[in-house]
Structure formats: structure tokens, C-alpha cells
PDB file of C-alpha atoms and ligand atoms in Angstrom:
ATOM      1  CA  UNK A 471     -14.712   5.545   7.168  1.00 93.00           C
ATOM      2  CA  UNK A 472     -11.331   4.005   7.907  1.00 96.00           C
ATOM      3  CA  UNK A 473     -10.254   1.540   5.241  1.00 97.00           C
ATOM      4  CA  UNK A 474      -7.121  -0.595   4.980  1.00 98.00           C
ATOM      5  CA  UNK A 475      -5.936  -1.978   1.655  1.00 97.00           C
ATOM      6  CA  UNK A 476      -4.081  -5.267   1.920  1.00 97.00           C
ATOM      7  CA  UNK A 477      -2.635  -7.407  -0.856  1.00 97.00           C
ATOM      8  CA  UNK A 478       0.672  -8.572  -2.261  1.00 96.00           C
ATOM      9  CA  UNK A 479       2.967  -6.118  -3.993  1.00 92.00           C
ATOM     10  CA  UNK A 480       1.552  -5.515  -7.469  1.00 92.00           C
ATOM     11  CA  UNK A 481      -2.063  -6.135  -6.432  1.00 95.00           C
ATOM     12  CA  UNK A 482      -2.974  -2.553  -7.354  1.00 93.00           C
ATOM     13  CA  UNK A 483      -3.311  -1.055  -3.871  1.00 94.00           C
ATOM     14  CA  UNK A 484      -1.910   2.322  -4.914  1.00 92.00           C
ATOM     15  CA  UNK A 485      -4.038   2.470  -8.036  1.00 91.00           C
ATOM     16  CA  UNK A 486      -7.231   1.515  -6.193  1.00 95.00           C
ATOM     17  CA  UNK A 487      -6.448   3.794  -3.261  1.00 96.00           C
ATOM     18  CA  UNK A 488      -6.064   6.771  -5.612  1.00 93.00           C
ATOM     19  CA  UNK A 489      -9.478   6.065  -7.153  1.00 95.00           C
ATOM     20  CA  UNK A 490     -11.179   5.476  -3.786  1.00 95.00           C
ATOM     21  CA  UNK A 491      -9.781   8.680  -2.342  1.00 95.00           C
ATOM     22  CA  UNK A 492     -11.106  10.655  -5.315  1.00 94.00           C
ATOM     23  CA  UNK A 493     -14.498   8.993  -5.593  1.00 93.00           C
ATOM     24  CA  UNK A 494     -15.236   8.906  -1.861  1.00 92.00           C
ATOM     25  CA  UNK A 495     -13.367  12.000  -0.757  1.00 92.00           C
ATOM     26  CA  UNK A 496     -11.106  10.274   1.765  1.00 94.00           C
ATOM     27  CA  UNK A 497      -7.600  11.080   3.011  1.00 96.00           C
ATOM     28  CA  UNK A 498      -4.777   8.888   1.734  1.00 96.00           C
ATOM     29  CA  UNK A 499      -1.804   7.406   3.539  1.00 96.00           C
ATOM     30  CA  UNK A 500       0.789   5.468   1.499  1.00 95.00           C
ATOM     31  CA  UNK A 501       3.408   3.896   3.747  1.00 96.00           C
ATOM     32  CA  UNK A 502       5.851   3.301   0.883  1.00 93.00           C
ATOM     33  CA  UNK A 503       5.698   6.940  -0.300  1.00 91.00           C
ATOM     34  CA  UNK A 504       6.412   8.241   3.211  1.00 94.00           C
ATOM     35  CA  UNK A 505       9.358   5.845   3.574  1.00 96.00           C
ATOM     36  CA  UNK A 506      10.812   6.606   0.127  1.00 93.00           C
ATOM     37  CA  UNK A 507      10.776  10.316   1.003  1.00 92.00           C
ATOM     38  CA  UNK A 508      12.467   9.671   4.341  1.00 94.00           C
ATOM     39  CA  UNK A 509      15.038   7.368   2.677  1.00 95.00           C
ATOM     40  CA  UNK A 510      16.361  10.344   0.714  1.00 94.00           C
ATOM     41  CA  UNK A 511      17.183  12.289   3.869  1.00 95.00           C
ATOM     42  CA  UNK A 512      20.806  12.331   4.907  1.00 95.00           C
ATOM     43  CA  UNK A 513      20.106  11.466   8.548  1.00 94.00           C
ATOM     44  CA  UNK A 514      20.638   8.315  10.615  1.00 94.00           C
ATOM     45  CA  UNK A 515      16.974   7.321  10.253  1.00 92.00           C
ATOM     46  CA  UNK A 516      17.018   8.201   6.531  1.00 95.00           C
ATOM     47  CA  UNK A 517      20.037   5.981   5.885  1.00 96.00           C
ATOM     48  CA  UNK A 518      18.577   3.154   7.988  1.00 95.00           C
ATOM     49  CA  UNK A 519      15.308   3.289   6.043  1.00 95.00           C
ATOM     50  CA  UNK A 520      17.128   3.431   2.698  1.00 94.00           C
ATOM     51  CA  UNK A 521      19.144   0.314   3.578  1.00 93.00           C
ATOM     52  CA  UNK A 522      16.043  -1.626   4.630  1.00 92.00           C
ATOM     53  CA  UNK A 523      13.653  -0.698   1.843  1.00 90.00           C
ATOM     54  CA  UNK A 524      15.983  -0.309  -1.131  1.00 84.00           C
ATOM     55  CA  UNK A 525      18.773  -2.764  -0.404  1.00 83.00           C
ATOM     56  CA  UNK A 526      17.555  -5.481   1.967  1.00 80.00           C
ATOM     57  CA  UNK A 527      13.943  -5.584   0.716  1.00 77.00           C
ATOM     58  CA  UNK A 528      12.829  -6.127   4.310  1.00 84.00           C
ATOM     59  CA  UNK A 529      10.228  -4.418   6.480  1.00 91.00           C
ATOM     60  CA  UNK A 530      10.900  -1.394   8.665  1.00 95.00           C
ATOM     61  CA  UNK A 531      10.876  -2.479  12.359  1.00 96.00           C
ATOM     62  CA  UNK A 532       7.353  -2.291  13.778  1.00 97.00           C
ATOM     63  CA  UNK A 533       8.050   0.262  16.499  1.00 96.00           C
ATOM     64  CA  UNK A 534       9.724   2.719  14.118  1.00 96.00           C
ATOM     65  CA  UNK A 535       6.949   2.212  11.566  1.00 97.00           C
ATOM     66  CA  UNK A 536       4.180   2.773  14.124  1.00 98.00           C
ATOM     67  CA  UNK A 537       5.931   5.870  15.428  1.00 96.00           C
ATOM     68  CA  UNK A 538       6.121   7.336  11.890  1.00 95.00           C
ATOM     69  CA  UNK A 539       2.485   6.546  11.119  1.00 97.00           C
ATOM     70  CA  UNK A 540       1.087   7.820  14.409  1.00 97.00           C
ATOM     71  CA  UNK A 541       3.166  10.990  13.987  1.00 95.00           C
ATOM     72  CA  UNK A 542       1.485  11.474  10.616  1.00 94.00           C
ATOM     73  CA  UNK A 543      -2.015  10.680  11.966  1.00 96.00           C
ATOM     74  CA  UNK A 544      -1.607  13.064  14.912  1.00 96.00           C
ATOM     75  CA  UNK A 545      -1.484  15.900  12.371  1.00 95.00           C
ATOM     76  CA  UNK A 546      -4.561  14.835  10.386  1.00 94.00           C
ATOM     77  CA  UNK A 547      -8.256  15.456  10.724  1.00 92.00           C
ATOM     78  CA  UNK A 548      -9.698  11.980  10.266  1.00 92.00           C
ATOM     79  CA  UNK A 549     -13.340  13.019  10.335  1.00 89.00           C
ATOM     80  CA  UNK A 550     -13.955  12.377   6.621  1.00 86.00           C
ATOM     81  CA  UNK A 551     -12.074   9.068   6.728  1.00 94.00           C
ATOM     82  CA  UNK A 552      -8.818   7.693   5.365  1.00 97.00           C
ATOM     83  CA  UNK A 553      -7.459   4.922   3.162  1.00 97.00           C
ATOM     84  CA  UNK A 554      -4.271   3.174   4.327  1.00 98.00           C
ATOM     85  CA  UNK A 555      -2.119   1.666   1.588  1.00 96.00           C
ATOM     86  CA  UNK A 556       0.758  -0.538   2.725  1.00 95.00           C
ATOM     87  CA  UNK A 557       0.135  -0.119   6.437  1.00 97.00           C
ATOM     88  CA  UNK A 558      -0.378  -2.088   8.612  1.00 98.00           C
ATOM     89  CA  UNK A 559       1.775  -4.906   7.271  1.00 96.00           C
ATOM     90  CA  UNK A 560       2.157  -7.060  10.409  1.00 96.00           C
ATOM     91  CA  UNK A 561      -0.247  -8.309  13.081  1.00 96.00           C
ATOM     92  CA  UNK A 562       1.498  -6.133  15.638  1.00 97.00           C
ATOM     93  CA  UNK A 563       1.086  -2.988  13.469  1.00 98.00           C
ATOM     94  CA  UNK A 564      -2.591  -3.898  12.973  1.00 97.00           C
ATOM     95  CA  UNK A 565      -3.190  -4.250  16.714  1.00 96.00           C
ATOM     96  CA  UNK A 566      -1.291  -1.056  17.538  1.00 98.00           C
ATOM     97  CA  UNK A 567      -3.280   0.859  14.909  1.00 98.00           C
ATOM     98  CA  UNK A 568      -6.503  -0.469  16.449  1.00 97.00           C
ATOM     99  CA  UNK A 569      -5.346   0.821  19.844  1.00 97.00           C
ATOM    100  CA  UNK A 570      -4.349   4.203  18.422  1.00 97.00           C
ATOM    101  CA  UNK A 571      -7.745   4.603  16.733  1.00 97.00           C
ATOM    102  CA  UNK A 572      -9.592   3.460  19.842  1.00 97.00           C
ATOM    103  CA  UNK A 573      -7.762   6.220  21.719  1.00 96.00           C
ATOM    104  CA  UNK A 574      -9.334   8.824  19.416  1.00 95.00           C
ATOM    105  CA  UNK A 575     -12.774   7.193  19.370  1.00 95.00           C
ATOM    106  CA  UNK A 576     -12.403   5.546  15.944  1.00 96.00           C
ATOM    107  CA  UNK A 577     -12.001   2.052  14.537  1.00 96.00           C
ATOM    108  CA  UNK A 578     -10.968   0.226  11.390  1.00 97.00           C
ATOM    109  CA  UNK A 579     -14.216  -0.080   9.407  1.00 96.00           C
ATOM    110  CA  UNK A 580     -13.101  -2.233   6.486  1.00 96.00           C
ATOM    111  CA  UNK A 581     -10.066  -4.223   5.392  1.00 97.00           C
ATOM    112  CA  UNK A 582     -10.035  -4.650   1.619  1.00 97.00           C
ATOM    113  CA  UNK A 583      -8.009  -7.643   0.491  1.00 97.00           C
ATOM    114  CA  UNK A 584      -6.941  -7.360  -3.165  1.00 97.00           C
ATOM    115  CA  UNK A 585      -6.346 -10.970  -4.075  1.00 97.00           C
ATOM    116  CA  UNK A 586      -3.939 -11.882  -6.918  1.00 96.00           C
ATOM    117  CA  UNK A 587      -1.782 -14.960  -7.547  1.00 95.00           C
ATOM    118  CA  UNK A 588       1.939 -14.971  -6.773  1.00 93.00           C
ATOM    119  CA  UNK A 589       2.727 -15.293 -10.489  1.00 92.00           C
ATOM    120  CA  UNK A 590       0.634 -12.219 -11.302  1.00 93.00           C
ATOM    121  CA  UNK A 591       2.444 -10.289  -8.556  1.00 93.00           C
ATOM    122  CA  UNK A 592       5.889 -11.216  -9.920  1.00 92.00           C
ATOM    123  CA  UNK A 593       4.951 -10.405 -13.530  1.00 91.00           C
ATOM    124  CA  UNK A 594       3.387  -7.057 -12.605  1.00 91.00           C
ATOM    125  CA  UNK A 595       6.316  -5.943 -10.430  1.00 92.00           C
ATOM    126  CA  UNK A 596       8.940  -6.873 -13.002  1.00 91.00           C
ATOM    127  CA  UNK A 597       7.142  -4.847 -15.675  1.00 93.00           C
ATOM    128  CA  UNK A 598       6.345  -1.782 -13.544  1.00 93.00           C
ATOM    129  CA  UNK A 599       8.045   1.499 -14.516  1.00 95.00           C
ATOM    130  CA  UNK A 600       7.801   4.832 -12.753  1.00 94.00           C
ATOM    131  CA  UNK A 601       8.410   8.331 -14.076  1.00 95.00           C
ATOM    132  CA  UNK A 602      11.441   9.794 -12.302  1.00 93.00           C
ATOM    133  CA  UNK A 603       9.840  13.251 -12.469  1.00 95.00           C
ATOM    134  CA  UNK A 604       6.062  13.089 -11.950  1.00 94.00           C
ATOM    135  CA  UNK A 605       5.902   9.537 -10.451  1.00 88.00           C
ATOM    136  CA  UNK A 606       3.274   8.341 -12.972  1.00 91.00           C
ATOM    137  CA  UNK A 607       3.151   4.534 -12.975  1.00 90.00           C
ATOM    138  CA  UNK A 608       3.256   2.367 -16.138  1.00 92.00           C
ATOM    139  CA  UNK A 609       3.156  -1.329 -16.807  1.00 90.00           C
ATOM    140  CA  UNK A 610       5.172  -2.434 -19.856  1.00 92.00           C
ATOM    141  CA  UNK A 611       2.642  -5.221 -20.562  1.00 83.00           C
ATOM    142  CA  UNK A 612      -0.787  -3.777 -19.724  1.00 82.00           C
ATOM    143  CA  UNK A 613      -0.214  -0.012 -19.801  1.00 86.00           C
ATOM    144  CA  UNK A 614       2.989   0.865 -21.728  1.00 94.00           C
ATOM    145  CA  UNK A 615       4.020   4.454 -22.497  1.00 96.00           C
ATOM    146  CA  UNK A 616       3.616   5.639 -26.099  1.00 97.00           C
ATOM    147  CA  UNK A 617       7.381   6.098 -26.488  1.00 96.00           C
ATOM    148  CA  UNK A 618       9.654   3.544 -24.846  1.00 95.00           C
ATOM    149  CA  UNK A 619      11.257   4.814 -21.647  1.00 96.00           C
ATOM    150  CA  UNK A 620       9.502   8.204 -21.764  1.00 97.00           C
ATOM    151  CA  UNK A 621       6.587   9.399 -19.611  1.00 97.00           C
ATOM    152  CA  UNK A 622       3.423  10.281 -21.600  1.00 97.00           C
ATOM    153  CA  UNK A 623       2.451  12.874 -19.010  1.00 96.00           C
ATOM    154  CA  UNK A 624       5.603  14.965 -18.608  1.00 97.00           C
ATOM    155  CA  UNK A 625       8.317  13.537 -20.886  1.00 97.00           C
ATOM    156  CA  UNK A 626      10.369  12.378 -17.866  1.00 97.00           C
ATOM    157  CA  UNK A 627      12.549   9.263 -17.943  1.00 97.00           C
ATOM    158  CA  UNK A 628      10.919   6.020 -16.815  1.00 97.00           C
ATOM    159  CA  UNK A 629      12.851   4.023 -14.239  1.00 96.00           C
ATOM    160  CA  UNK A 630      12.450   0.859 -12.217  1.00 93.00           C
ATOM    161  CA  UNK A 631      12.158   1.107  -8.447  1.00 87.00           C
ATOM    162  CA  UNK A 632      15.461   0.026  -6.856  1.00 85.00           C
ATOM    163  CA  UNK A 633      13.557  -2.659  -4.919  1.00 84.00           C
ATOM    164  CA  UNK A 634      12.066  -4.159  -8.090  1.00 87.00           C
ATOM    165  CA  UNK A 635      14.969  -6.318  -9.170  1.00 86.00           C
ATOM    166  CA  UNK A 636      14.237 -10.094  -9.052  1.00 86.00           C
ATOM    167  CA  UNK A 637      16.000 -10.663  -5.704  1.00 85.00           C
ATOM    168  CA  UNK A 638      14.313  -7.783  -3.877  1.00 85.00           C
ATOM    169  CA  UNK A 639      10.934  -8.744  -5.383  1.00 89.00           C
ATOM    170  CA  UNK A 640      11.334 -12.262  -3.960  1.00 89.00           C
ATOM    171  CA  UNK A 641      12.301 -10.911  -0.524  1.00 87.00           C
ATOM    172  CA  UNK A 642       9.358  -8.477  -0.463  1.00 88.00           C
ATOM    173  CA  UNK A 643       6.853 -11.144  -1.490  1.00 92.00           C
ATOM    174  CA  UNK A 644       8.238 -13.534   1.151  1.00 92.00           C
ATOM    175  CA  UNK A 645       7.781 -10.836   3.797  1.00 90.00           C
ATOM    176  CA  UNK A 646       4.208 -10.334   2.553  1.00 94.00           C
ATOM    177  CA  UNK A 647       3.273 -14.031   2.767  1.00 95.00           C
ATOM    178  CA  UNK A 648       4.903 -14.511   6.171  1.00 95.00           C
ATOM    179  CA  UNK A 649       3.999 -11.291   7.949  1.00 95.00           C
ATOM    180  CA  UNK A 650       1.125  -9.538   6.190  1.00 96.00           C
ATOM    181  CA  UNK A 651      -1.161 -12.350   5.060  1.00 96.00           C
ATOM    182  CA  UNK A 652      -2.133 -13.234   8.661  1.00 96.00           C
ATOM    183  CA  UNK A 653      -3.929  -9.862   8.834  1.00 96.00           C
ATOM    184  CA  UNK A 654      -6.541 -11.240   6.455  1.00 97.00           C
ATOM    185  CA  UNK A 655      -7.558 -13.843   9.053  1.00 96.00           C
ATOM    186  CA  UNK A 656      -7.623 -11.193  11.784  1.00 95.00           C
ATOM    187  CA  UNK A 657      -9.880  -8.960   9.689  1.00 97.00           C
ATOM    188  CA  UNK A 658     -12.152 -11.897   8.828  1.00 97.00           C
ATOM    189  CA  UNK A 659     -12.450 -12.759  12.534  1.00 96.00           C
ATOM    190  CA  UNK A 660     -13.549  -9.182  13.259  1.00 95.00           C
ATOM    191  CA  UNK A 661     -16.153  -9.298  10.464  1.00 96.00           C
ATOM    192  CA  UNK A 662     -14.576  -6.380   8.561  1.00 96.00           C
ATOM    193  CA  UNK A 663     -12.967  -8.189   5.604  1.00 97.00           C
ATOM    194  CA  UNK A 664     -13.886  -7.380   1.974  1.00 96.00           C
ATOM    195  CA  UNK A 665     -12.214  -9.876  -0.332  1.00 97.00           C
ATOM    196  CA  UNK A 666     -11.837  -8.569  -3.877  1.00 96.00           C
ATOM    197  CA  UNK A 667     -10.615 -10.314  -7.033  1.00 97.00           C
ATOM    198  CA  UNK A 668      -7.602  -8.162  -7.967  1.00 96.00           C
ATOM    199  CA  UNK A 669      -7.001  -9.840 -11.335  1.00 95.00           C
ATOM    200  CA  UNK A 670      -9.862  -7.943 -13.032  1.00 95.00           C
ATOM    201  CA  UNK A 671      -9.427  -4.656 -14.949  1.00 92.00           C
ATOM    202  CA  UNK A 672      -8.612  -1.653 -12.731  1.00 91.00           C
ATOM    203  CA  UNK A 673     -11.873   0.234 -13.355  1.00 94.00           C
ATOM    204  CA  UNK A 674     -14.041  -2.863 -12.774  1.00 96.00           C
ATOM    205  CA  UNK A 675     -12.370  -3.415  -9.390  1.00 97.00           C
ATOM    206  CA  UNK A 676     -12.707   0.245  -8.518  1.00 96.00           C
ATOM    207  CA  UNK A 677     -16.460   0.295  -9.242  1.00 96.00           C
ATOM    208  CA  UNK A 678     -16.938  -2.910  -7.263  1.00 96.00           C
ATOM    209  CA  UNK A 679     -15.057  -1.434  -4.304  1.00 95.00           C
ATOM    210  CA  UNK A 680     -16.941   1.849  -4.283  1.00 94.00           C
ATOM    211  CA  UNK A 681     -20.248  -0.051  -4.466  1.00 94.00           C
ATOM    212  CA  UNK A 682     -19.290  -2.266  -1.522  1.00 93.00           C
ATOM    213  CA  UNK A 683     -18.013   0.589   0.629  1.00 93.00           C
ATOM    214  CA  UNK A 684     -20.937   2.854  -0.221  1.00 89.00           C
ATOM    215  CA  UNK A 685     -23.414   0.176   0.799  1.00 84.00           C
ATOM    216  CA  UNK A 686     -21.523  -0.013   4.083  1.00 75.00           C
ATOM    217  CA  UNK A 687     -22.014   3.721   4.527  1.00 66.00           C
ATOM    218  CA  UNK A 688     -19.647   6.586   3.805  1.00 51.00           C
ATOM    219  CA  UNK A 689     -18.634   8.740   6.729  1.00 45.00           C
ATOM    220  CA  UNK A 690     -19.825   6.205   9.266  1.00 45.00           C
TER     221      UNK A 690
HETATM  222  P1  AMP B1056       5.546  -0.279  -0.814  1.00 92.51           P
HETATM  223  O1  AMP B1056       5.701   0.889  -1.733  1.00 92.51           O
HETATM  224  O2  AMP B1056       4.236  -0.244  -0.068  1.00 92.51           O
HETATM  225  O3  AMP B1056       5.782  -1.586  -1.513  1.00 92.51           O
HETATM  226  O4  AMP B1056       6.667  -0.122   0.316  1.00 92.51           O
HETATM  227  C1  AMP B1056       8.047  -0.112  -0.028  1.00 92.51           C
HETATM  228  C2  AMP B1056       8.869  -0.681   1.107  1.00 92.51           C
HETATM  229  O5  AMP B1056       8.691   0.130   2.296  1.00 92.51           O
HETATM  230  C3  AMP B1056       8.496  -2.080   1.570  1.00 92.51           C
HETATM  231  O6  AMP B1056       9.099  -3.069   0.771  1.00 92.51           O
HETATM  232  C4  AMP B1056       9.045  -2.091   2.989  1.00 92.51           C
HETATM  233  O7  AMP B1056      10.444  -2.224   2.999  1.00 92.51           O
HETATM  234  C5  AMP B1056       8.721  -0.690   3.464  1.00 92.51           C
HETATM  235  N1  AMP B1056       7.389  -0.622   4.103  1.00 92.51           N
HETATM  236  C6  AMP B1056       6.250  -0.109   3.570  1.00 92.51           C
HETATM  237  N2  AMP B1056       5.230  -0.208   4.425  1.00 92.51           N
HETATM  238  C7  AMP B1056       5.719  -0.798   5.547  1.00 92.51           C
HETATM  239  C8  AMP B1056       5.142  -1.198   6.792  1.00 92.51           C
HETATM  240  N3  AMP B1056       3.828  -1.017   7.054  1.00 92.51           N
HETATM  241  N4  AMP B1056       5.956  -1.780   7.703  1.00 92.51           N
HETATM  242  C9  AMP B1056       7.255  -1.951   7.453  1.00 92.51           C
HETATM  243  N5  AMP B1056       7.853  -1.629   6.305  1.00 92.51           N
HETATM  244  C10 AMP B1056       7.102  -1.053   5.344  1.00 92.51           C
END
């Protein structure tokens, strides 16, 4: 099964993807993780990506993004299915992914839309902290660490993502509303949209999602 997770920043895509992957034994592709790794490379592309994602808060140009994703997919065995988190993010990326999958005899089976309000997105992003060592994610309001600034898992220092200052958050949400939200209409038109209330507790959403996707048929 090929599943896309769509929703504003802070809607819990990463969290839900991790649970889905585990419970349904799917591969996982996180666009942001791939880009953050590349942004650390001291190459022309690495510096370009760093500038765009960490300083400008904009999207990577579609053609570069597609090239990176298809390069990754070329190396994978997609037979047990995959969850995409953070890709596609524009109509063009969506259509190019459809073409790529068609070329290998596959299709997008479901687009899960994790719906939260803009205010919830802003609050969640501003209170998100990440362990600089093991990458565990905390929320200072709903899921704080036991000791302030210290990771419960490994004792590492908790930091904020460089693109989670108020200005970058605004720019990223604007890009989401302008460029990514139209995908929801495209998915609805194709009859593959699953709209999910993303304001509920994480485990409740996860159970709901697994139930919906299981009834659709794993491995289809
Ligand atoms: P994320 O961790 O998913 O919020 O991604 C972090 C940043 O990477 C985004 O703010 C964008 O700058 C960039 N990015 C992630 N996915 C994409 C995509 N599909 N297309 C273009 N840029 C992306």
C-alpha cells in the first residue's frame, strides 16, 4: 500500500508515520529528514538546501525535490508498501510521483489528511524540542521532558529546529496553505482521500488510521 501523509507542519505526520510503519510493516520516507541530512553536506547542493530549508523557510524547487525522491525510490523494494511524510508538497510533485509510480506498475492508494487548525499548528511548532543526539521529539506543553532541556531517552541536549523561529514558522505555514493544501482536493477528486481529525490524542488517531487503512486492505 502506498500512503501519503498530508497536513500542516505540527499536524503529527512524523509521529503518525512512525506508528503506521511499525504497525503495518511499511517502508518510511521522510522528506524533511533526507533534506536535513543533505543540508549538512559541504557541497553546492548541500549549501543550497541549507539556505532554503533553514534560512528562507521555503520549499526546495520541485525538479530537485523529485530528483532526490526518485533517486531514493529507485533503490527501494516497494512491494510491502511505503508511507510518505512531507512529500509530495505541491501539485506538480504529486503528479510527477503518480507518473513515477505508474512507470513501475504502482499507484498512490491513500492520501491521509491530518487536519488541525492554524492556531494549533503554530502552538505545536513553537513548543517542539528535539534531542540533538538521538532526535527524540518533545512538546513542552503536551509531552515535556522530565528535566528541562534534557532528553529522557539519552540525556542529550534539547534544541529547537533552526526553522522553528516565529518568522520561519509563518513562512512554512504560508507555503503549506498556498502550495500543499490543493493536493487535498486532487486526492478527493481521485477518491483516495482519508480526512482525519488531527487534534485528538496521538494514540487515538493512530488506531483510527490503522483501522481505516486495514479495512482498505494491506499489501493491496
Ligand atoms: P519538514 O521536516 O517536513 O517540515 O521539512 C523541512 C523543510 O524541508 C521544509 O520546510 C521545506 O523547506 C523542505 N521540504 C520538505 N519536504 C519538501 C518537499 N516535498 N518539497 C520541497 N521542500 C520540502
